[in-house]
Amino acid sequence: AQTVTQSQPEMSVQEAETVTLSCTYDTSENNYYLFWYKQPPSRQMILVIRQEAYKQQNATENRFSVNFQKAAKSFSLKISDSQLGDTAMYFCAFMRIGRGSTLGRLYFGRGTQLTVWP
Amino acid sequence: DTAVSQTPKYLVTQMGNDKSIKCEQNLGHDTMYWYKQDSKKFLKIMFSYNNKELIINETVPNRFSPKSPDKAHLNLHINSLELGDSAVYFCASSQATSGRASDEQFFGPGTRLTVL
């Protein structure tokens, strides 16, 4: 079974600073997707960024970037120029690329609550 | 237009009752999911349907029964509600191409179920 571990239950950062959220995962698969989802107090799940395991280049979306280390099974999220609106629970998630009973199955970590202070 | 909608957003009910949560997506996706988020915010998949066929059926009590009348709808019916069923339930959808799910799942706003 796939497991996703987020070792930081809570983090805080001052506005405009940079913060990194860590995530590790365990799998024997070679090809898969990794994601960071954001859940603000509104509880809506919002996709922040995604990475395909076969791509060596780290994904970037505006102020959000990842450090994907496939051999180490590590997938950290860096948020630059933090904004108050970034305050949310952040979930790391893993998806096998497969068919049948694995179709679209997302495995989530337990989340990191990020608070951005003014 | 809302991509994935759920009704109701809040549901408060007594133990032992039967309730349903409805989910609809207007994205044209062929795969839909139900997730449960517990009081500690842990998210876990419960069910998924692909083209109205049950694909994923996690170890959940058989009091939970999903129903997919068509590709755009996936409802969740819960019989004999228990205190431990209190949680937020999320519906999601994605498109499977050649039998493989696309990477992005679109989530509904969630339904907070409280069992008293």
PDB file of C-alpha atoms in Angstrom:
ATOM      1  CA  ALA A   1       0.000   0.000   0.000  1.00  0.00           C
ATOM      2  CA  GLN A   2       1.092   3.536  -0.644  1.00  0.00           C
ATOM      3  CA  THR A   3       1.702   5.799   2.336  1.00  0.00           C
ATOM      4  CA  VAL A   4       2.215   9.534   2.411  1.00  0.00           C
ATOM      5  CA  THR A   5       3.831  11.218   5.392  1.00  0.00           C
ATOM      6  CA  GLN A   6       3.746  14.884   6.303  1.00  0.00           C
ATOM      7  CA  SER A   7       5.885  15.305   9.377  1.00  0.00           C
ATOM      8  CA  GLN A   8       4.934  18.914  10.146  1.00  0.00           C
ATOM      9  CA  PRO A   9       1.411  19.166  11.612  1.00  0.00           C
ATOM     10  CA  GLU A  10       1.676  22.959  11.843  1.00  0.00           C
ATOM     11  CA  MET A  11       3.865  25.680  10.418  1.00  0.00           C
ATOM     12  CA  SER A  12       3.774  29.441  10.435  1.00  0.00           C
ATOM     13  CA  VAL A  13       5.457  32.095   8.336  1.00  0.00           C
ATOM     14  CA  GLN A  14       5.439  35.837   8.124  1.00  0.00           C
ATOM     15  CA  GLU A  15       3.892  37.527   5.134  1.00  0.00           C
ATOM     16  CA  ALA A  16       6.303  37.897   2.178  1.00  0.00           C
ATOM     17  CA  GLU A  17       8.628  35.218   3.535  1.00  0.00           C
ATOM     18  CA  THR A  18       9.308  31.781   2.083  1.00  0.00           C
ATOM     19  CA  VAL A  19       8.202  28.520   3.656  1.00  0.00           C
ATOM     20  CA  THR A  20       8.781  24.877   2.737  1.00  0.00           C
ATOM     21  CA  LEU A  21       6.384  22.055   3.590  1.00  0.00           C
ATOM     22  CA  SER A  22       7.777  18.553   3.572  1.00  0.00           C
ATOM     23  CA  CYS A  23       6.281  15.327   2.284  1.00  0.00           C
ATOM     24  CA  THR A  24       7.653  11.835   1.893  1.00  0.00           C
ATOM     25  CA  TYR A  25       5.961   8.815   0.396  1.00  0.00           C
ATOM     26  CA  ASP A  26       6.482   5.114   0.111  1.00  0.00           C
ATOM     27  CA  THR A  27       5.794   3.177  -3.058  1.00  0.00           C
ATOM     28  CA  SER A  28       7.248   0.447  -5.208  1.00  0.00           C
ATOM     29  CA  GLU A  29       5.769   2.011  -8.338  1.00  0.00           C
ATOM     30  CA  ASN A  30       7.961   3.728 -10.895  1.00  0.00           C
ATOM     31  CA  ASN A  31       5.372   5.952 -12.499  1.00  0.00           C
ATOM     32  CA  TYR A  32       2.866   8.002 -10.544  1.00  0.00           C
ATOM     33  CA  TYR A  33       1.589  11.493  -9.851  1.00  0.00           C
ATOM     34  CA  LEU A  34       2.214  13.642  -6.808  1.00  0.00           C
ATOM     35  CA  PHE A  35       0.095  16.582  -5.742  1.00  0.00           C
ATOM     36  CA  TRP A  36      -0.245  19.356  -3.248  1.00  0.00           C
ATOM     37  CA  TYR A  37      -3.786  20.348  -2.387  1.00  0.00           C
ATOM     38  CA  LYS A  38      -4.790  23.344  -0.329  1.00  0.00           C
ATOM     39  CA  GLN A  39      -7.827  23.430   1.957  1.00  0.00           C
ATOM     40  CA  PRO A  40      -8.602  26.924   3.289  1.00  0.00           C
ATOM     41  CA  PRO A  41     -11.145  27.491   6.078  1.00  0.00           C
ATOM     42  CA  SER A  42     -13.896  27.381   3.433  1.00  0.00           C
ATOM     43  CA  ARG A  43     -12.948  23.619   3.261  1.00  0.00           C
ATOM     44  CA  GLN A  44     -12.847  23.634  -0.553  1.00  0.00           C
ATOM     45  CA  MET A  45     -10.074  21.354  -1.832  1.00  0.00           C
ATOM     46  CA  ILE A  46      -7.923  23.251  -4.335  1.00  0.00           C
ATOM     47  CA  LEU A  47      -5.149  21.747  -6.424  1.00  0.00           C
ATOM     48  CA  VAL A  48      -1.973  23.791  -5.955  1.00  0.00           C
ATOM     49  CA  ILE A  49       0.569  21.914  -8.014  1.00  0.00           C
ATOM     50  CA  ARG A  50       1.222  18.479  -9.513  1.00  0.00           C
ATOM     51  CA  GLN A  51       4.255  16.494 -10.589  1.00  0.00           C
ATOM     52  CA  GLU A  52       4.553  13.454 -12.813  1.00  0.00           C
ATOM     53  CA  ALA A  53       7.188  11.066 -11.534  1.00  0.00           C
ATOM     54  CA  TYR A  54       8.797  10.527 -14.936  1.00  0.00           C
ATOM     55  CA  LYS A  55       9.495  14.249 -15.294  1.00  0.00           C
ATOM     56  CA  GLN A  56      12.775  15.235 -13.725  1.00  0.00           C
ATOM     57  CA  GLN A  57      12.050  18.933 -13.896  1.00  0.00           C
ATOM     58  CA  ASN A  58      10.421  20.300 -10.774  1.00  0.00           C
ATOM     59  CA  ALA A  59       6.935  21.725 -11.283  1.00  0.00           C
ATOM     60  CA  THR A  60       6.328  25.429 -10.728  1.00  0.00           C
ATOM     61  CA  GLU A  61       3.093  27.409 -10.519  1.00  0.00           C
ATOM     62  CA  ASN A  62       3.678  31.096  -9.877  1.00  0.00           C
ATOM     63  CA  ARG A  63       4.784  31.392  -6.214  1.00  0.00           C
ATOM     64  CA  PHE A  64       4.538  27.634  -5.652  1.00  0.00           C
ATOM     65  CA  SER A  65       7.277  25.209  -6.572  1.00  0.00           C
ATOM     66  CA  VAL A  66       8.236  21.692  -5.596  1.00  0.00           C
ATOM     67  CA  ASN A  67      11.473  19.904  -4.883  1.00  0.00           C
ATOM     68  CA  PHE A  68      10.920  16.392  -6.201  1.00  0.00           C
ATOM     69  CA  GLN A  69      13.564  13.859  -5.214  1.00  0.00           C
ATOM     70  CA  LYS A  70      12.443  10.565  -6.696  1.00  0.00           C
ATOM     71  CA  ALA A  71      15.188   8.396  -5.246  1.00  0.00           C
ATOM     72  CA  ALA A  72      14.579   9.804  -1.788  1.00  0.00           C
ATOM     73  CA  LYS A  73      10.794   9.658  -2.299  1.00  0.00           C
ATOM     74  CA  SER A  74      10.514  13.253  -1.187  1.00  0.00           C
ATOM     75  CA  PHE A  75       8.168  15.924  -2.516  1.00  0.00           C
ATOM     76  CA  SER A  76       8.376  19.262  -0.712  1.00  0.00           C
ATOM     77  CA  LEU A  77       6.381  22.395  -1.480  1.00  0.00           C
ATOM     78  CA  LYS A  78       7.976  25.821  -1.415  1.00  0.00           C
ATOM     79  CA  ILE A  79       5.776  28.884  -1.132  1.00  0.00           C
ATOM     80  CA  SER A  80       7.540  32.125  -1.961  1.00  0.00           C
ATOM     81  CA  ASP A  81       6.348  35.608  -1.028  1.00  0.00           C
ATOM     82  CA  SER A  82       3.750  34.142   1.343  1.00  0.00           C
ATOM     83  CA  GLN A  83       0.388  35.896   1.418  1.00  0.00           C
ATOM     84  CA  LEU A  84      -2.321  35.958   4.053  1.00  0.00           C
ATOM     85  CA  GLY A  85      -4.559  34.033   1.658  1.00  0.00           C
ATOM     86  CA  ASP A  86      -2.115  31.141   1.724  1.00  0.00           C
ATOM     87  CA  THR A  87      -3.307  30.296   5.238  1.00  0.00           C
ATOM     88  CA  ALA A  88      -4.773  26.813   4.859  1.00  0.00           C
ATOM     89  CA  MET A  89      -4.276  23.120   5.473  1.00  0.00           C
ATOM     90  CA  TYR A  90      -1.941  21.687   2.833  1.00  0.00           C
ATOM     91  CA  PHE A  91      -2.204  18.049   1.818  1.00  0.00           C
ATOM     92  CA  CYS A  92       0.366  16.047  -0.074  1.00  0.00           C
ATOM     93  CA  ALA A  93      -1.151  13.271  -2.175  1.00  0.00           C
ATOM     94  CA  PHE A  94      -0.011  10.317  -4.291  1.00  0.00           C
ATOM     95  CA  MET A  95      -1.722   8.634  -7.221  1.00  0.00           C
ATOM     96  CA  ARG A  96      -0.624   5.502  -9.044  1.00  0.00           C
ATOM     97  CA  ILE A  97      -1.050   5.593 -12.781  1.00  0.00           C
ATOM     98  CA  GLY A  98      -3.158   2.542 -13.314  1.00  0.00           C
ATOM     99  CA  ARG A  99      -6.414   0.983 -14.315  1.00  0.00           C
ATOM    100  CA  GLY A 100      -9.116  -0.977 -12.620  1.00  0.00           C
ATOM    101  CA  SER A 101      -9.184  -0.710  -8.861  1.00  0.00           C
ATOM    102  CA  THR A 102      -6.315   1.793  -8.828  1.00  0.00           C
ATOM    103  CA  LEU A 103      -8.101   4.184 -11.187  1.00  0.00           C
ATOM    104  CA  GLY A 104      -7.715   7.678  -9.796  1.00  0.00           C
ATOM    105  CA  ARG A 105      -7.129   6.494  -6.250  1.00  0.00           C
ATOM    106  CA  LEU A 106      -5.570   9.364  -4.256  1.00  0.00           C
ATOM    107  CA  TYR A 107      -3.602   8.669  -1.077  1.00  0.00           C
ATOM    108  CA  PHE A 108      -3.357  11.710   1.185  1.00  0.00           C
ATOM    109  CA  GLY A 109      -0.951  12.690   3.923  1.00  0.00           C
ATOM    110  CA  ARG A 110      -2.358  13.960   7.201  1.00  0.00           C
ATOM    111  CA  GLY A 111      -1.841  17.584   6.269  1.00  0.00           C
ATOM    112  CA  THR A 112       0.180  20.586   7.433  1.00  0.00           C
ATOM    113  CA  GLN A 113      -1.702  23.589   8.806  1.00  0.00           C
ATOM    114  CA  LEU A 114       0.060  26.689   7.499  1.00  0.00           C
ATOM    115  CA  THR A 115      -0.600  30.065   9.084  1.00  0.00           C
ATOM    116  CA  VAL A 116       0.668  33.222   7.433  1.00  0.00           C
ATOM    117  CA  TRP A 117       1.096  36.155   9.852  1.00  0.00           C
ATOM    118  CA  PRO A 118       0.991  39.823   8.835  1.00  0.00           C
TER     119      PRO A 118
ATOM    120  CA  ASP B   1     -21.181  27.554 -13.063  1.00  0.00           C
ATOM    121  CA  THR B   2     -20.196  25.204 -10.283  1.00  0.00           C
ATOM    122  CA  ALA B   3     -18.102  22.315 -11.608  1.00  0.00           C
ATOM    123  CA  VAL B   4     -18.821  19.786  -8.840  1.00  0.00           C
ATOM    124  CA  SER B   5     -21.760  20.466  -6.561  1.00  0.00           C
ATOM    125  CA  GLN B   6     -22.986  18.655  -3.485  1.00  0.00           C
ATOM    126  CA  THR B   7     -26.232  18.897  -1.583  1.00  0.00           C
ATOM    127  CA  PRO B   8     -26.714  19.523   1.197  1.00  0.00           C
ATOM    128  CA  LYS B   9     -23.650  21.406   2.456  1.00  0.00           C
ATOM    129  CA  TYR B  10     -24.633  20.738   6.052  1.00  0.00           C
ATOM    130  CA  LEU B  11     -26.608  17.827   7.416  1.00  0.00           C
ATOM    131  CA  VAL B  12     -27.529  17.364  11.058  1.00  0.00           C
ATOM    132  CA  THR B  13     -29.437  14.232  11.983  1.00  0.00           C
ATOM    133  CA  GLN B  14     -30.165  11.758  14.741  1.00  0.00           C
ATOM    134  CA  MET B  15     -28.540   8.385  15.228  1.00  0.00           C
ATOM    135  CA  GLY B  16     -30.359   5.622  13.433  1.00  0.00           C
ATOM    136  CA  ASN B  17     -31.692   7.797  10.609  1.00  0.00           C
ATOM    137  CA  ASP B  18     -31.086   7.204   6.908  1.00  0.00           C
ATOM    138  CA  LYS B  19     -29.747  10.080   4.825  1.00  0.00           C
ATOM    139  CA  SER B  20     -28.465  10.784   1.327  1.00  0.00           C
ATOM    140  CA  ILE B  21     -25.911  13.199  -0.059  1.00  0.00           C
ATOM    141  CA  LYS B  22     -26.130  14.134  -3.715  1.00  0.00           C
ATOM    142  CA  CYS B  23     -23.289  15.002  -6.057  1.00  0.00           C
ATOM    143  CA  GLU B  24     -23.392  16.343  -9.583  1.00  0.00           C
ATOM    144  CA  GLN B  25     -20.627  17.366 -11.958  1.00  0.00           C
ATOM    145  CA  ASN B  26     -21.014  19.370 -15.155  1.00  0.00           C
ATOM    146  CA  LEU B  27     -17.470  18.805 -16.423  1.00  0.00           C
ATOM    147  CA  GLY B  28     -18.320  15.871 -18.647  1.00  0.00           C
ATOM    148  CA  HIS B  29     -16.087  13.594 -16.582  1.00  0.00           C
ATOM    149  CA  ASP B  30     -16.624   9.851 -16.539  1.00  0.00           C
ATOM    150  CA  THR B  31     -15.151   9.050 -13.109  1.00  0.00           C
ATOM    151  CA  MET B  32     -16.521  10.179  -9.768  1.00  0.00           C
ATOM    152  CA  TYR B  33     -15.379   9.609  -6.200  1.00  0.00           C
ATOM    153  CA  TRP B  34     -16.472   9.872  -2.592  1.00  0.00           C
ATOM    154  CA  TYR B  35     -13.951  10.782   0.097  1.00  0.00           C
ATOM    155  CA  LYS B  36     -14.406  11.001   3.858  1.00  0.00           C
ATOM    156  CA  GLN B  37     -12.543  13.598   5.929  1.00  0.00           C
ATOM    157  CA  ASP B  38     -12.568  12.779   9.614  1.00  0.00           C
ATOM    158  CA  SER B  39     -12.342  15.105  12.612  1.00  0.00           C
ATOM    159  CA  LYS B  40      -8.541  15.136  12.354  1.00  0.00           C
ATOM    160  CA  LYS B  41      -8.800  16.247   8.710  1.00  0.00           C
ATOM    161  CA  PHE B  42      -7.573  12.904   7.346  1.00  0.00           C
ATOM    162  CA  LEU B  43      -8.943  12.270   3.843  1.00  0.00           C
ATOM    163  CA  LYS B  44      -9.593   8.778   2.637  1.00  0.00           C
ATOM    164  CA  ILE B  45     -11.259   7.448  -0.467  1.00  0.00           C
ATOM    165  CA  MET B  46     -14.479   5.495  -0.018  1.00  0.00           C
ATOM    166  CA  PHE B  47     -15.784   4.729  -3.504  1.00  0.00           C
ATOM    167  CA  SER B  48     -15.243   5.528  -7.125  1.00  0.00           C
ATOM    168  CA  TYR B  49     -17.327   4.969 -10.229  1.00  0.00           C
ATOM    169  CA  ASN B  50     -16.157   4.932 -13.803  1.00  0.00           C
ATOM    170  CA  ASN B  51     -18.896   5.133 -16.422  1.00  0.00           C
ATOM    171  CA  LYS B  52     -21.439   4.172 -13.765  1.00  0.00           C
ATOM    172  CA  GLU B  53     -19.427   1.072 -12.835  1.00  0.00           C
ATOM    173  CA  LEU B  54     -18.156   0.669  -9.271  1.00  0.00           C
ATOM    174  CA  ILE B  55     -14.348   0.639  -9.411  1.00  0.00           C
ATOM    175  CA  ILE B  56     -13.134   1.342  -5.898  1.00  0.00           C
ATOM    176  CA  ASN B  57     -14.985   0.070  -2.868  1.00  0.00           C
ATOM    177  CA  GLU B  58     -12.882   0.630   0.216  1.00  0.00           C
ATOM    178  CA  THR B  59     -13.489  -1.070   3.505  1.00  0.00           C
ATOM    179  CA  VAL B  60     -16.459   0.937   4.633  1.00  0.00           C
ATOM    180  CA  PRO B  61     -19.535  -0.366   6.462  1.00  0.00           C
ATOM    181  CA  ASN B  62     -22.192  -1.677   4.126  1.00  0.00           C
ATOM    182  CA  ARG B  63     -24.509   0.931   5.597  1.00  0.00           C
ATOM    183  CA  PHE B  64     -22.869   3.187   3.010  1.00  0.00           C
ATOM    184  CA  SER B  65     -24.149   2.643  -0.495  1.00  0.00           C
ATOM    185  CA  PRO B  66     -23.165   4.736  -3.497  1.00  0.00           C
ATOM    186  CA  LYS B  67     -25.476   5.049  -6.465  1.00  0.00           C
ATOM    187  CA  SER B  68     -24.642   6.425  -9.876  1.00  0.00           C
ATOM    188  CA  PRO B  69     -27.758   6.964 -11.997  1.00  0.00           C
ATOM    189  CA  ASP B  70     -25.639   8.459 -14.793  1.00  0.00           C
ATOM    190  CA  LYS B  71     -22.097   9.645 -15.391  1.00  0.00           C
ATOM    191  CA  ALA B  72     -22.837  13.125 -14.047  1.00  0.00           C
ATOM    192  CA  HIS B  73     -24.220  12.011 -10.694  1.00  0.00           C
ATOM    193  CA  LEU B  74     -22.915   9.988  -7.777  1.00  0.00           C
ATOM    194  CA  ASN B  75     -25.050   9.903  -4.660  1.00  0.00           C
ATOM    195  CA  LEU B  76     -24.157   8.508  -1.263  1.00  0.00           C
ATOM    196  CA  HIS B  77     -26.805   6.877   0.862  1.00  0.00           C
ATOM    197  CA  ILE B  78     -26.139   6.076   4.494  1.00  0.00           C
ATOM    198  CA  ASN B  79     -28.389   3.799   6.528  1.00  0.00           C
ATOM    199  CA  SER B  80     -28.693   3.634  10.312  1.00  0.00           C
ATOM    200  CA  LEU B  81     -26.407   6.567  10.953  1.00  0.00           C
ATOM    201  CA  GLU B  82     -23.946   6.282  13.839  1.00  0.00           C
ATOM    202  CA  LEU B  83     -22.050   8.897  15.833  1.00  0.00           C
ATOM    203  CA  GLY B  84     -18.804   7.839  14.131  1.00  0.00           C
ATOM    204  CA  ASP B  85     -20.219   8.752  10.725  1.00  0.00           C
ATOM    205  CA  SER B  86     -19.889  12.431  11.613  1.00  0.00           C
ATOM    206  CA  ALA B  87     -17.375  13.819   9.117  1.00  0.00           C
ATOM    207  CA  VAL B  88     -17.065  15.915   5.992  1.00  0.00           C
ATOM    208  CA  TYR B  89     -17.818  13.989   2.818  1.00  0.00           C
ATOM    209  CA  PHE B  90     -16.306  15.155  -0.448  1.00  0.00           C
ATOM    210  CA  CYS B  91     -17.353  14.241  -3.930  1.00  0.00           C
ATOM    211  CA  ALA B  92     -14.800  14.575  -6.742  1.00  0.00           C
ATOM    212  CA  SER B  93     -14.592  13.864 -10.453  1.00  0.00           C
ATOM    213  CA  SER B  94     -11.955  13.312 -13.112  1.00  0.00           C
ATOM    214  CA  GLN B  95     -11.702  12.103 -16.683  1.00  0.00           C
ATOM    215  CA  ALA B  96     -10.297   8.672 -17.464  1.00  0.00           C
ATOM    216  CA  THR B  97      -8.685   8.366 -20.882  1.00  0.00           C
ATOM    217  CA  SER B  98      -8.069   4.872 -22.232  1.00  0.00           C
ATOM    218  CA  GLY B  99      -8.924   3.519 -18.829  1.00  0.00           C
ATOM    219  CA  ARG B 100      -6.382   5.671 -17.004  1.00  0.00           C
ATOM    220  CA  ALA B 101      -7.474   8.504 -14.746  1.00  0.00           C
ATOM    221  CA  SER B 102      -6.314  11.990 -15.518  1.00  0.00           C
ATOM    222  CA  ASP B 103      -4.172  13.470 -12.815  1.00  0.00           C
ATOM    223  CA  GLU B 104      -6.471  16.231 -11.670  1.00  0.00           C
ATOM    224  CA  GLN B 105      -9.547  15.584  -9.588  1.00  0.00           C
ATOM    225  CA  PHE B 106     -12.040  18.358  -9.076  1.00  0.00           C
ATOM    226  CA  PHE B 107     -13.623  18.418  -5.641  1.00  0.00           C
ATOM    227  CA  GLY B 108     -17.038  19.518  -4.531  1.00  0.00           C
ATOM    228  CA  PRO B 109     -17.472  21.878  -1.558  1.00  0.00           C
ATOM    229  CA  GLY B 110     -18.023  19.036   0.891  1.00  0.00           C
ATOM    230  CA  THR B 111     -20.971  18.047   3.066  1.00  0.00           C
ATOM    231  CA  ARG B 112     -20.536  18.311   6.809  1.00  0.00           C
ATOM    232  CA  LEU B 113     -22.536  15.507   8.388  1.00  0.00           C
ATOM    233  CA  THR B 114     -23.211  15.702  12.103  1.00  0.00           C
ATOM    234  CA  VAL B 115     -24.863  12.743  13.807  1.00  0.00           C
ATOM    235  CA  LEU B 116     -26.345  13.486  17.239  1.00  0.00           C
TER     236      LEU B 116
END
